[in-house]
């Protein structure tokens, strides 16, 4: 290793500081992501195009009625799987805002339903990893609750959570879902919360005042 590379190599403390700043940015600003929709692009009818061209001050906003109006959807070009060509798709955009305590509590409950045995994975990584695919619905539910992030997530039977969970199962790849849940886990800031609890527990306990003895 050259002297120049040694100078550029970060110390452990510097790496931790960068990681802490990245996590803090997630906590403060949240994260945005987009999901390609499995729908063929539809263009607006010619009559509407004609109207908008001739009456620019009274344009008609056309909407593809195959998805709800409250979806944040745009038409964009993205690389195909082989990275050689571009394809035009509908992208549904999402924004995971900083998580509220109620949302974190519900996500925590979902995490507790996941059984993970590191020893078994070390012995038979292929077989044990395949067994973990049964938790895809749980991970999709965690992602849905993080996106909704309001009192609706406290209801186990909430239809909005179920619909978004089903959407993620249908449209997300395993890798994308895994990365998303990993980011959500960081946004929960369990390390910071644990350190806060530790600092509270380690506070010196108040001593009982000595009682005056009466002879």
mmCIF file with all atom_site columns, C-alpha atoms in Angstrom:
data_model
loop_
_atom_site.group_PDB
_atom_site.id
_atom_site.type_symbol
_atom_site.label_atom_id
_atom_site.label_alt_id
_atom_site.label_comp_id
_atom_site.label_asym_id
_atom_site.label_entity_id
_atom_site.label_seq_id
_atom_site.pdbx_PDB_ins_code
_atom_site.Cartn_x
_atom_site.Cartn_y
_atom_site.Cartn_z
_atom_site.occupancy
_atom_site.B_iso_or_equiv
_atom_site.pdbx_formal_charge
_atom_site.auth_seq_id
_atom_site.auth_comp_id
_atom_site.auth_asym_id
_atom_site.auth_atom_id
_atom_site.pdbx_PDB_model_num
ATOM 1   C CA . UNK A 1 1   ? 0.000   0.000   0.000   1.00 0.00 ? 1   UNK A CA 1
ATOM 2   C CA . UNK A 1 2   ? 1.430   3.380   -1.003  1.00 0.00 ? 2   UNK A CA 1
ATOM 3   C CA . UNK A 1 3   ? 1.932   6.252   1.411   1.00 0.00 ? 3   UNK A CA 1
ATOM 4   C CA . UNK A 1 4   ? -0.804  8.190   -0.380  1.00 0.00 ? 4   UNK A CA 1
ATOM 5   C CA . UNK A 1 5   ? -3.357  5.378   0.128   1.00 0.00 ? 5   UNK A CA 1
ATOM 6   C CA . UNK A 1 6   ? -2.450  5.170   3.807   1.00 0.00 ? 6   UNK A CA 1
ATOM 7   C CA . UNK A 1 7   ? -3.241  8.845   4.200   1.00 0.00 ? 7   UNK A CA 1
ATOM 8   C CA . UNK A 1 8   ? -6.613  8.433   2.503   1.00 0.00 ? 8   UNK A CA 1
ATOM 9   C CA . UNK A 1 9   ? -7.643  5.433   4.608   1.00 0.00 ? 9   UNK A CA 1
ATOM 10  C CA . UNK A 1 10  ? -10.170 6.442   7.246   1.00 0.00 ? 10  UNK A CA 1
ATOM 11  C CA . UNK A 1 11  ? -9.748  5.594   10.882  1.00 0.00 ? 11  UNK A CA 1
ATOM 12  C CA . UNK A 1 12  ? -12.374 3.568   12.729  1.00 0.00 ? 12  UNK A CA 1
ATOM 13  C CA . UNK A 1 13  ? -13.565 6.710   14.502  1.00 0.00 ? 13  UNK A CA 1
ATOM 14  C CA . UNK A 1 14  ? -13.944 8.573   11.202  1.00 0.00 ? 14  UNK A CA 1
ATOM 15  C CA . UNK A 1 15  ? -15.920 5.689   9.684   1.00 0.00 ? 15  UNK A CA 1
ATOM 16  C CA . UNK A 1 16  ? -18.229 5.600   12.714  1.00 0.00 ? 16  UNK A CA 1
ATOM 17  C CA . UNK A 1 17  ? -18.714 9.371   12.497  1.00 0.00 ? 17  UNK A CA 1
ATOM 18  C CA . UNK A 1 18  ? -19.690 9.130   8.810   1.00 0.00 ? 18  UNK A CA 1
ATOM 19  C CA . UNK A 1 19  ? -22.093 6.266   9.561   1.00 0.00 ? 19  UNK A CA 1
ATOM 20  C CA . UNK A 1 20  ? -23.627 8.223   12.429  1.00 0.00 ? 20  UNK A CA 1
ATOM 21  C CA . UNK A 1 21  ? -24.171 11.257  10.173  1.00 0.00 ? 21  UNK A CA 1
ATOM 22  C CA . UNK A 1 22  ? -25.826 9.055   7.537   1.00 0.00 ? 22  UNK A CA 1
ATOM 23  C CA . UNK A 1 23  ? -28.184 7.536   10.110  1.00 0.00 ? 23  UNK A CA 1
ATOM 24  C CA . UNK A 1 24  ? -28.956 10.977  11.512  1.00 0.00 ? 24  UNK A CA 1
ATOM 25  C CA . UNK A 1 25  ? -29.838 12.175  8.003   1.00 0.00 ? 25  UNK A CA 1
ATOM 26  C CA . UNK A 1 26  ? -32.292 9.258   7.711   1.00 0.00 ? 26  UNK A CA 1
ATOM 27  C CA . UNK A 1 27  ? -33.802 10.159  11.073  1.00 0.00 ? 27  UNK A CA 1
ATOM 28  C CA . UNK A 1 28  ? -34.145 13.841  10.177  1.00 0.00 ? 28  UNK A CA 1
ATOM 29  C CA . UNK A 1 29  ? -35.225 13.706  6.529   1.00 0.00 ? 29  UNK A CA 1
ATOM 30  C CA . UNK A 1 30  ? -36.543 10.202  5.871   1.00 0.00 ? 30  UNK A CA 1
ATOM 31  C CA . UNK A 1 31  ? -36.026 8.428   2.562   1.00 0.00 ? 31  UNK A CA 1
ATOM 32  C CA . UNK A 1 32  ? -37.677 8.503   -0.871  1.00 0.00 ? 32  UNK A CA 1
ATOM 33  C CA . UNK A 1 33  ? -37.961 5.567   -3.266  1.00 0.00 ? 33  UNK A CA 1
ATOM 34  C CA . UNK A 1 34  ? -39.824 4.655   -6.451  1.00 0.00 ? 34  UNK A CA 1
ATOM 35  C CA . UNK A 1 35  ? -41.472 1.424   -7.586  1.00 0.00 ? 35  UNK A CA 1
ATOM 36  C CA . UNK A 1 36  ? -42.016 0.580   -11.290 1.00 0.00 ? 36  UNK A CA 1
ATOM 37  C CA . UNK A 1 37  ? -45.611 -0.395  -12.005 1.00 0.00 ? 37  UNK A CA 1
ATOM 38  C CA . UNK A 1 38  ? -46.348 -3.489  -14.087 1.00 0.00 ? 38  UNK A CA 1
ATOM 39  C CA . UNK A 1 39  ? -48.626 -1.571  -16.436 1.00 0.00 ? 39  UNK A CA 1
ATOM 40  C CA . UNK A 1 40  ? -48.412 -0.724  -20.094 1.00 0.00 ? 40  UNK A CA 1
ATOM 41  C CA . UNK A 1 41  ? -48.055 3.003   -20.694 1.00 0.00 ? 41  UNK A CA 1
ATOM 42  C CA . UNK A 1 42  ? -51.242 4.655   -21.912 1.00 0.00 ? 42  UNK A CA 1
ATOM 43  C CA . UNK A 1 43  ? -51.150 8.036   -23.623 1.00 0.00 ? 43  UNK A CA 1
ATOM 44  C CA . UNK A 1 44  ? -53.905 10.577  -23.291 1.00 0.00 ? 44  UNK A CA 1
ATOM 45  C CA . UNK A 1 45  ? -56.657 10.427  -25.966 1.00 0.00 ? 45  UNK A CA 1
ATOM 46  C CA . UNK A 1 46  ? -56.107 12.428  -29.134 1.00 0.00 ? 46  UNK A CA 1
ATOM 47  C CA . UNK A 1 47  ? -59.194 14.544  -28.489 1.00 0.00 ? 47  UNK A CA 1
ATOM 48  C CA . UNK A 1 48  ? -57.707 15.782  -25.211 1.00 0.00 ? 48  UNK A CA 1
ATOM 49  C CA . UNK A 1 49  ? -54.363 16.501  -26.900 1.00 0.00 ? 49  UNK A CA 1
ATOM 50  C CA . UNK A 1 50  ? -56.204 18.446  -29.611 1.00 0.00 ? 50  UNK A CA 1
ATOM 51  C CA . UNK A 1 51  ? -58.157 20.425  -27.001 1.00 0.00 ? 51  UNK A CA 1
ATOM 52  C CA . UNK A 1 52  ? -55.064 21.292  -24.943 1.00 0.00 ? 52  UNK A CA 1
ATOM 53  C CA . UNK A 1 53  ? -53.191 22.366  -28.073 1.00 0.00 ? 53  UNK A CA 1
ATOM 54  C CA . UNK A 1 54  ? -55.966 24.709  -29.240 1.00 0.00 ? 54  UNK A CA 1
ATOM 55  C CA . UNK A 1 55  ? -57.096 25.973  -25.831 1.00 0.00 ? 55  UNK A CA 1
ATOM 56  C CA . UNK A 1 56  ? -53.906 26.263  -23.734 1.00 0.00 ? 56  UNK A CA 1
ATOM 57  C CA . UNK A 1 57  ? -55.646 28.400  -21.122 1.00 0.00 ? 57  UNK A CA 1
ATOM 58  C CA . UNK A 1 58  ? -58.291 25.735  -20.480 1.00 0.00 ? 58  UNK A CA 1
ATOM 59  C CA . UNK A 1 59  ? -56.292 22.525  -20.537 1.00 0.00 ? 59  UNK A CA 1
ATOM 60  C CA . UNK A 1 60  ? -57.743 19.203  -19.457 1.00 0.00 ? 60  UNK A CA 1
ATOM 61  C CA . UNK A 1 61  ? -55.602 17.135  -17.099 1.00 0.00 ? 61  UNK A CA 1
ATOM 62  C CA . UNK A 1 62  ? -55.865 13.511  -18.186 1.00 0.00 ? 62  UNK A CA 1
ATOM 63  C CA . UNK A 1 63  ? -55.469 10.722  -15.627 1.00 0.00 ? 63  UNK A CA 1
ATOM 64  C CA . UNK A 1 64  ? -54.939 7.017   -16.237 1.00 0.00 ? 64  UNK A CA 1
ATOM 65  C CA . UNK A 1 65  ? -57.906 5.542   -14.348 1.00 0.00 ? 65  UNK A CA 1
ATOM 66  C CA . UNK A 1 66  ? -56.128 2.216   -13.773 1.00 0.00 ? 66  UNK A CA 1
ATOM 67  C CA . UNK A 1 67  ? -54.577 3.566   -10.584 1.00 0.00 ? 67  UNK A CA 1
ATOM 68  C CA . UNK A 1 68  ? -56.065 5.809   -7.845  1.00 0.00 ? 68  UNK A CA 1
ATOM 69  C CA . UNK A 1 69  ? -55.712 9.579   -8.076  1.00 0.00 ? 69  UNK A CA 1
ATOM 70  C CA . UNK A 1 70  ? -53.960 9.760   -4.700  1.00 0.00 ? 70  UNK A CA 1
ATOM 71  C CA . UNK A 1 71  ? -51.008 7.726   -6.035  1.00 0.00 ? 71  UNK A CA 1
ATOM 72  C CA . UNK A 1 72  ? -47.898 9.787   -6.755  1.00 0.00 ? 72  UNK A CA 1
ATOM 73  C CA . UNK A 1 73  ? -47.127 8.461   -10.238 1.00 0.00 ? 73  UNK A CA 1
ATOM 74  C CA . UNK A 1 74  ? -44.925 9.745   -13.049 1.00 0.00 ? 74  UNK A CA 1
ATOM 75  C CA . UNK A 1 75  ? -43.776 8.406   -16.439 1.00 0.00 ? 75  UNK A CA 1
ATOM 76  C CA . UNK A 1 76  ? -39.999 8.009   -16.631 1.00 0.00 ? 76  UNK A CA 1
ATOM 77  C CA . UNK A 1 77  ? -37.271 6.159   -18.512 1.00 0.00 ? 77  UNK A CA 1
ATOM 78  C CA . UNK A 1 78  ? -35.288 3.623   -16.489 1.00 0.00 ? 78  UNK A CA 1
ATOM 79  C CA . UNK A 1 79  ? -32.648 1.019   -17.472 1.00 0.00 ? 79  UNK A CA 1
ATOM 80  C CA . UNK A 1 80  ? -33.870 -2.452  -18.336 1.00 0.00 ? 80  UNK A CA 1
ATOM 81  C CA . UNK A 1 81  ? -32.621 -5.478  -16.410 1.00 0.00 ? 81  UNK A CA 1
ATOM 82  C CA . UNK A 1 82  ? -29.707 -6.003  -18.816 1.00 0.00 ? 82  UNK A CA 1
ATOM 83  C CA . UNK A 1 83  ? -28.693 -2.320  -18.443 1.00 0.00 ? 83  UNK A CA 1
ATOM 84  C CA . UNK A 1 84  ? -28.326 -2.117  -22.235 1.00 0.00 ? 84  UNK A CA 1
ATOM 85  C CA . UNK A 1 85  ? -31.567 -0.340  -23.089 1.00 0.00 ? 85  UNK A CA 1
ATOM 86  C CA . UNK A 1 86  ? -34.007 2.080   -21.520 1.00 0.00 ? 86  UNK A CA 1
ATOM 87  C CA . UNK A 1 87  ? -37.683 1.433   -20.966 1.00 0.00 ? 87  UNK A CA 1
ATOM 88  C CA . UNK A 1 88  ? -40.526 3.862   -20.298 1.00 0.00 ? 88  UNK A CA 1
ATOM 89  C CA . UNK A 1 89  ? -42.546 2.930   -17.232 1.00 0.00 ? 89  UNK A CA 1
ATOM 90  C CA . UNK A 1 90  ? -44.927 4.274   -14.648 1.00 0.00 ? 90  UNK A CA 1
ATOM 91  C CA . UNK A 1 91  ? -43.090 4.970   -11.381 1.00 0.00 ? 91  UNK A CA 1
ATOM 92  C CA . UNK A 1 92  ? -45.010 5.170   -8.131  1.00 0.00 ? 92  UNK A CA 1
ATOM 93  C CA . UNK A 1 93  ? -43.118 7.330   -5.665  1.00 0.00 ? 93  UNK A CA 1
ATOM 94  C CA . UNK A 1 94  ? -43.050 6.876   -1.895  1.00 0.00 ? 94  UNK A CA 1
ATOM 95  C CA . UNK A 1 95  ? -41.661 8.906   0.980   1.00 0.00 ? 95  UNK A CA 1
ATOM 96  C CA . UNK A 1 96  ? -40.822 7.301   4.321   1.00 0.00 ? 96  UNK A CA 1
ATOM 97  C CA . UNK A 1 97  ? -40.924 10.217  6.739   1.00 0.00 ? 97  UNK A CA 1
ATOM 98  C CA . UNK A 1 98  ? -39.168 10.151  10.124  1.00 0.00 ? 98  UNK A CA 1
ATOM 99  C CA . UNK A 1 99  ? -40.930 7.426   12.092  1.00 0.00 ? 99  UNK A CA 1
ATOM 100 C CA . UNK A 1 100 ? -43.299 8.233   14.935  1.00 0.00 ? 100 UNK A CA 1
ATOM 101 C CA . UNK A 1 101 ? -43.071 6.302   18.209  1.00 0.00 ? 101 UNK A CA 1
ATOM 102 C CA . UNK A 1 102 ? -46.378 4.521   17.594  1.00 0.00 ? 102 UNK A CA 1
ATOM 103 C CA . UNK A 1 103 ? -45.162 3.324   14.196  1.00 0.00 ? 103 UNK A CA 1
ATOM 104 C CA . UNK A 1 104 ? -41.841 2.170   15.656  1.00 0.00 ? 104 UNK A CA 1
ATOM 105 C CA . UNK A 1 105 ? -43.696 0.210   18.344  1.00 0.00 ? 105 UNK A CA 1
ATOM 106 C CA . UNK A 1 106 ? -45.840 -1.609  15.765  1.00 0.00 ? 106 UNK A CA 1
ATOM 107 C CA . UNK A 1 107 ? -42.819 -2.355  13.557  1.00 0.00 ? 107 UNK A CA 1
ATOM 108 C CA . UNK A 1 108 ? -40.986 -3.688  16.617  1.00 0.00 ? 108 UNK A CA 1
ATOM 109 C CA . UNK A 1 109 ? -43.866 -6.110  17.220  1.00 0.00 ? 109 UNK A CA 1
ATOM 110 C CA . UNK A 1 110 ? -43.501 -7.413  13.646  1.00 0.00 ? 110 UNK A CA 1
ATOM 111 C CA . UNK A 1 111 ? -39.750 -7.885  14.069  1.00 0.00 ? 111 UNK A CA 1
ATOM 112 C CA . UNK A 1 112 ? -40.413 -10.058 17.127  1.00 0.00 ? 112 UNK A CA 1
ATOM 113 C CA . UNK A 1 113 ? -42.328 -12.506 14.905  1.00 0.00 ? 113 UNK A CA 1
ATOM 114 C CA . UNK A 1 114 ? -39.194 -13.209 12.860  1.00 0.00 ? 114 UNK A CA 1
ATOM 115 C CA . UNK A 1 115 ? -37.173 -16.223 14.029  1.00 0.00 ? 115 UNK A CA 1
ATOM 116 C CA . UNK A 1 116 ? -33.525 -16.067 13.009  1.00 0.00 ? 116 UNK A CA 1
ATOM 117 C CA . UNK A 1 117 ? -30.939 -18.692 13.989  1.00 0.00 ? 117 UNK A CA 1
ATOM 118 C CA . UNK A 1 118 ? -27.420 -17.654 13.003  1.00 0.00 ? 118 UNK A CA 1
ATOM 119 C CA . UNK A 1 119 ? -25.933 -21.043 13.932  1.00 0.00 ? 119 UNK A CA 1
ATOM 120 C CA . UNK A 1 120 ? -28.291 -22.936 11.600  1.00 0.00 ? 120 UNK A CA 1
ATOM 121 C CA . UNK A 1 121 ? -27.508 -20.509 8.769   1.00 0.00 ? 121 UNK A CA 1
ATOM 122 C CA . UNK A 1 122 ? -23.778 -21.079 9.262   1.00 0.00 ? 122 UNK A CA 1
ATOM 123 C CA . UNK A 1 123 ? -24.280 -24.866 9.080   1.00 0.00 ? 123 UNK A CA 1
ATOM 124 C CA . UNK A 1 124 ? -26.691 -24.915 6.094   1.00 0.00 ? 124 UNK A CA 1
ATOM 125 C CA . UNK A 1 125 ? -26.789 -21.419 4.564   1.00 0.00 ? 125 UNK A CA 1
ATOM 126 C CA . UNK A 1 126 ? -28.712 -22.370 1.427   1.00 0.00 ? 126 UNK A CA 1
ATOM 127 C CA . UNK A 1 127 ? -31.513 -24.351 3.046   1.00 0.00 ? 127 UNK A CA 1
ATOM 128 C CA . UNK A 1 128 ? -31.949 -22.033 6.021   1.00 0.00 ? 128 UNK A CA 1
ATOM 129 C CA . UNK A 1 129 ? -31.900 -18.886 3.887   1.00 0.00 ? 129 UNK A CA 1
ATOM 130 C CA . UNK A 1 130 ? -34.709 -20.278 1.732   1.00 0.00 ? 130 UNK A CA 1
ATOM 131 C CA . UNK A 1 131 ? -36.785 -20.820 4.868   1.00 0.00 ? 131 UNK A CA 1
ATOM 132 C CA . UNK A 1 132 ? -36.537 -17.088 5.595   1.00 0.00 ? 132 UNK A CA 1
ATOM 133 C CA . UNK A 1 133 ? -38.545 -16.327 2.435   1.00 0.00 ? 133 UNK A CA 1
ATOM 134 C CA . UNK A 1 134 ? -41.656 -17.095 4.486   1.00 0.00 ? 134 UNK A CA 1
ATOM 135 C CA . UNK A 1 135 ? -41.091 -13.705 6.141   1.00 0.00 ? 135 UNK A CA 1
ATOM 136 C CA . UNK A 1 136 ? -41.552 -11.748 2.899   1.00 0.00 ? 136 UNK A CA 1
ATOM 137 C CA . UNK A 1 137 ? -45.154 -10.826 3.867   1.00 0.00 ? 137 UNK A CA 1
ATOM 138 C CA . UNK A 1 138 ? -43.882 -9.619  7.252   1.00 0.00 ? 138 UNK A CA 1
ATOM 139 C CA . UNK A 1 139 ? -41.175 -7.496  5.638   1.00 0.00 ? 139 UNK A CA 1
ATOM 140 C CA . UNK A 1 140 ? -43.699 -6.063  3.167   1.00 0.00 ? 140 UNK A CA 1
ATOM 141 C CA . UNK A 1 141 ? -45.978 -5.195  6.089   1.00 0.00 ? 141 UNK A CA 1
ATOM 142 C CA . UNK A 1 142 ? -43.094 -3.439  7.869   1.00 0.00 ? 142 UNK A CA 1
ATOM 143 C CA . UNK A 1 143 ? -42.448 -1.388  4.724   1.00 0.00 ? 143 UNK A CA 1
ATOM 144 C CA . UNK A 1 144 ? -46.160 -0.547  4.413   1.00 0.00 ? 144 UNK A CA 1
ATOM 145 C CA . UNK A 1 145 ? -46.422 0.608   8.027   1.00 0.00 ? 145 UNK A CA 1
ATOM 146 C CA . UNK A 1 146 ? -43.314 2.772   7.663   1.00 0.00 ? 146 UNK A CA 1
ATOM 147 C CA . UNK A 1 147 ? -44.736 4.479   4.564   1.00 0.00 ? 147 UNK A CA 1
ATOM 148 C CA . UNK A 1 148 ? -48.173 5.096   6.139   1.00 0.00 ? 148 UNK A CA 1
ATOM 149 C CA . UNK A 1 149 ? -46.639 6.118   9.495   1.00 0.00 ? 149 UNK A CA 1
ATOM 150 C CA . UNK A 1 150 ? -49.791 7.262   11.312  1.00 0.00 ? 150 UNK A CA 1
ATOM 151 C CA . UNK A 1 151 ? -52.429 5.892   13.690  1.00 0.00 ? 151 UNK A CA 1
ATOM 152 C CA . UNK A 1 152 ? -53.760 3.522   11.009  1.00 0.00 ? 152 UNK A CA 1
ATOM 153 C CA . UNK A 1 153 ? -50.807 1.197   11.611  1.00 0.00 ? 153 UNK A CA 1
ATOM 154 C CA . UNK A 1 154 ? -52.008 0.506   15.179  1.00 0.00 ? 154 UNK A CA 1
ATOM 155 C CA . UNK A 1 155 ? -54.999 -1.394  13.767  1.00 0.00 ? 155 UNK A CA 1
ATOM 156 C CA . UNK A 1 156 ? -53.883 -4.944  12.809  1.00 0.00 ? 156 UNK A CA 1
ATOM 157 C CA . UNK A 1 157 ? -56.797 -5.199  10.354  1.00 0.00 ? 157 UNK A CA 1
ATOM 158 C CA . UNK A 1 158 ? -56.365 -1.805  8.677   1.00 0.00 ? 158 UNK A CA 1
ATOM 159 C CA . UNK A 1 159 ? -57.171 -2.083  4.967   1.00 0.00 ? 159 UNK A CA 1
ATOM 160 C CA . UNK A 1 160 ? -54.698 0.634   3.893   1.00 0.00 ? 160 UNK A CA 1
ATOM 161 C CA . UNK A 1 161 ? -51.816 -1.308  5.448   1.00 0.00 ? 161 UNK A CA 1
ATOM 162 C CA . UNK A 1 162 ? -53.017 -4.559  3.848   1.00 0.00 ? 162 UNK A CA 1
ATOM 163 C CA . UNK A 1 163 ? -53.378 -2.976  0.401   1.00 0.00 ? 163 UNK A CA 1
ATOM 164 C CA . UNK A 1 164 ? -49.912 -1.411  0.492   1.00 0.00 ? 164 UNK A CA 1
ATOM 165 C CA . UNK A 1 165 ? -48.420 -4.650  1.824   1.00 0.00 ? 165 UNK A CA 1
ATOM 166 C CA . UNK A 1 166 ? -49.959 -6.536  -1.113  1.00 0.00 ? 166 UNK A CA 1
ATOM 167 C CA . UNK A 1 167 ? -48.671 -3.880  -3.525  1.00 0.00 ? 167 UNK A CA 1
ATOM 168 C CA . UNK A 1 168 ? -45.104 -4.265  -2.267  1.00 0.00 ? 168 UNK A CA 1
ATOM 169 C CA . UNK A 1 169 ? -45.298 -8.069  -2.477  1.00 0.00 ? 169 UNK A CA 1
ATOM 170 C CA . UNK A 1 170 ? -46.440 -7.819  -6.095  1.00 0.00 ? 170 UNK A CA 1
ATOM 171 C CA . UNK A 1 171 ? -44.089 -5.079  -7.331  1.00 0.00 ? 171 UNK A CA 1
ATOM 172 C CA . UNK A 1 172 ? -40.862 -5.219  -5.278  1.00 0.00 ? 172 UNK A CA 1
ATOM 173 C CA . UNK A 1 173 ? -37.961 -7.586  -5.845  1.00 0.00 ? 173 UNK A CA 1
ATOM 174 C CA . UNK A 1 174 ? -36.485 -9.476  -2.886  1.00 0.00 ? 174 UNK A CA 1
ATOM 175 C CA . UNK A 1 175 ? -33.324 -7.338  -2.988  1.00 0.00 ? 175 UNK A CA 1
ATOM 176 C CA . UNK A 1 176 ? -35.265 -4.064  -3.070  1.00 0.00 ? 176 UNK A CA 1
ATOM 177 C CA . UNK A 1 177 ? -37.541 -5.132  -0.208  1.00 0.00 ? 177 UNK A CA 1
ATOM 178 C CA . UNK A 1 178 ? -34.535 -6.263  1.853   1.00 0.00 ? 178 UNK A CA 1
ATOM 179 C CA . UNK A 1 179 ? -32.721 -2.949  1.358   1.00 0.00 ? 179 UNK A CA 1
ATOM 180 C CA . UNK A 1 180 ? -35.860 -0.985  2.179   1.00 0.00 ? 180 UNK A CA 1
ATOM 181 C CA . UNK A 1 181 ? -36.484 -2.875  5.429   1.00 0.00 ? 181 UNK A CA 1
ATOM 182 C CA . UNK A 1 182 ? -32.812 -2.477  6.343   1.00 0.00 ? 182 UNK A CA 1
ATOM 183 C CA . UNK A 1 183 ? -33.114 1.305   5.921   1.00 0.00 ? 183 UNK A CA 1
ATOM 184 C CA . UNK A 1 184 ? -36.312 1.328   7.991   1.00 0.00 ? 184 UNK A CA 1
ATOM 185 C CA . UNK A 1 185 ? -34.469 -0.584  10.713  1.00 0.00 ? 185 UNK A CA 1
ATOM 186 C CA . UNK A 1 186 ? -31.804 2.142   10.741  1.00 0.00 ? 186 UNK A CA 1
ATOM 187 C CA . UNK A 1 187 ? -34.498 4.818   10.909  1.00 0.00 ? 187 UNK A CA 1
ATOM 188 C CA . UNK A 1 188 ? -35.796 3.208   14.100  1.00 0.00 ? 188 UNK A CA 1
ATOM 189 C CA . UNK A 1 189 ? -32.425 4.136   15.648  1.00 0.00 ? 189 UNK A CA 1
ATOM 190 C CA . UNK A 1 190 ? -32.406 1.199   18.044  1.00 0.00 ? 190 UNK A CA 1
ATOM 191 C CA . UNK A 1 191 ? -28.745 1.819   18.918  1.00 0.00 ? 191 UNK A CA 1
ATOM 192 C CA . UNK A 1 192 ? -29.422 5.406   19.917  1.00 0.00 ? 192 UNK A CA 1
ATOM 193 C CA . UNK A 1 193 ? -32.482 4.375   21.925  1.00 0.00 ? 193 UNK A CA 1
ATOM 194 C CA . UNK A 1 194 ? -30.508 1.625   23.671  1.00 0.00 ? 194 UNK A CA 1
ATOM 195 C CA . UNK A 1 195 ? -27.790 4.131   24.592  1.00 0.00 ? 195 UNK A CA 1
ATOM 196 C CA . UNK A 1 196 ? -30.440 6.477   25.986  1.00 0.00 ? 196 UNK A CA 1
ATOM 197 C CA . UNK A 1 197 ? -31.874 3.697   28.171  1.00 0.00 ? 197 UNK A CA 1
ATOM 198 C CA . UNK A 1 198 ? -28.362 2.743   29.267  1.00 0.00 ? 198 UNK A CA 1
ATOM 199 C CA . UNK A 1 199 ? -27.600 6.338   30.283  1.00 0.00 ? 199 UNK A CA 1
ATOM 200 C CA . UNK A 1 200 ? -30.850 6.488   32.298  1.00 0.00 ? 200 UNK A CA 1
ATOM 201 C CA . UNK A 1 201 ? -30.132 3.196   34.074  1.00 0.00 ? 201 UNK A CA 1
ATOM 202 C CA . UNK A 1 202 ? -26.594 4.285   34.875  1.00 0.00 ? 202 UNK A CA 1
ATOM 203 C CA . UNK A 1 203 ? -27.712 7.510   36.543  1.00 0.00 ? 203 UNK A CA 1
ATOM 204 C CA . UNK A 1 204 ? -26.746 7.525   40.235  1.00 0.00 ? 204 UNK A CA 1
ATOM 205 C CA . UNK A 1 205 ? -29.660 6.491   42.402  1.00 0.00 ? 205 UNK A CA 1
ATOM 206 C CA . UNK A 1 206 ? -30.776 9.035   45.013  1.00 0.00 ? 206 UNK A CA 1
ATOM 207 C CA . UNK A 1 207 ? -29.795 8.072   48.541  1.00 0.00 ? 207 UNK A CA 1
ATOM 208 C CA . UNK A 1 208 ? -32.366 8.022   51.258  1.00 0.00 ? 208 UNK A CA 1
ATOM 209 C CA . UNK A 1 209 ? -31.910 10.866  53.749  1.00 0.00 ? 209 UNK A CA 1
ATOM 210 C CA . UNK A 1 210 ? -30.670 9.756   57.136  1.00 0.00 ? 210 UNK A CA 1
ATOM 211 C CA . UNK A 1 211 ? -33.323 9.975   59.805  1.00 0.00 ? 211 UNK A CA 1
ATOM 212 C CA . UNK A 1 212 ? -32.510 11.864  62.947  1.00 0.00 ? 212 UNK A CA 1
ATOM 213 C CA . UNK A 1 213 ? -32.252 9.419   65.769  1.00 0.00 ? 213 UNK A CA 1
ATOM 214 C CA . UNK A 1 214 ? -34.099 10.282  68.948  1.00 0.00 ? 214 UNK A CA 1
ATOM 215 C CA . UNK A 1 215 ? -32.328 9.083   72.065  1.00 0.00 ? 215 UNK A CA 1
#
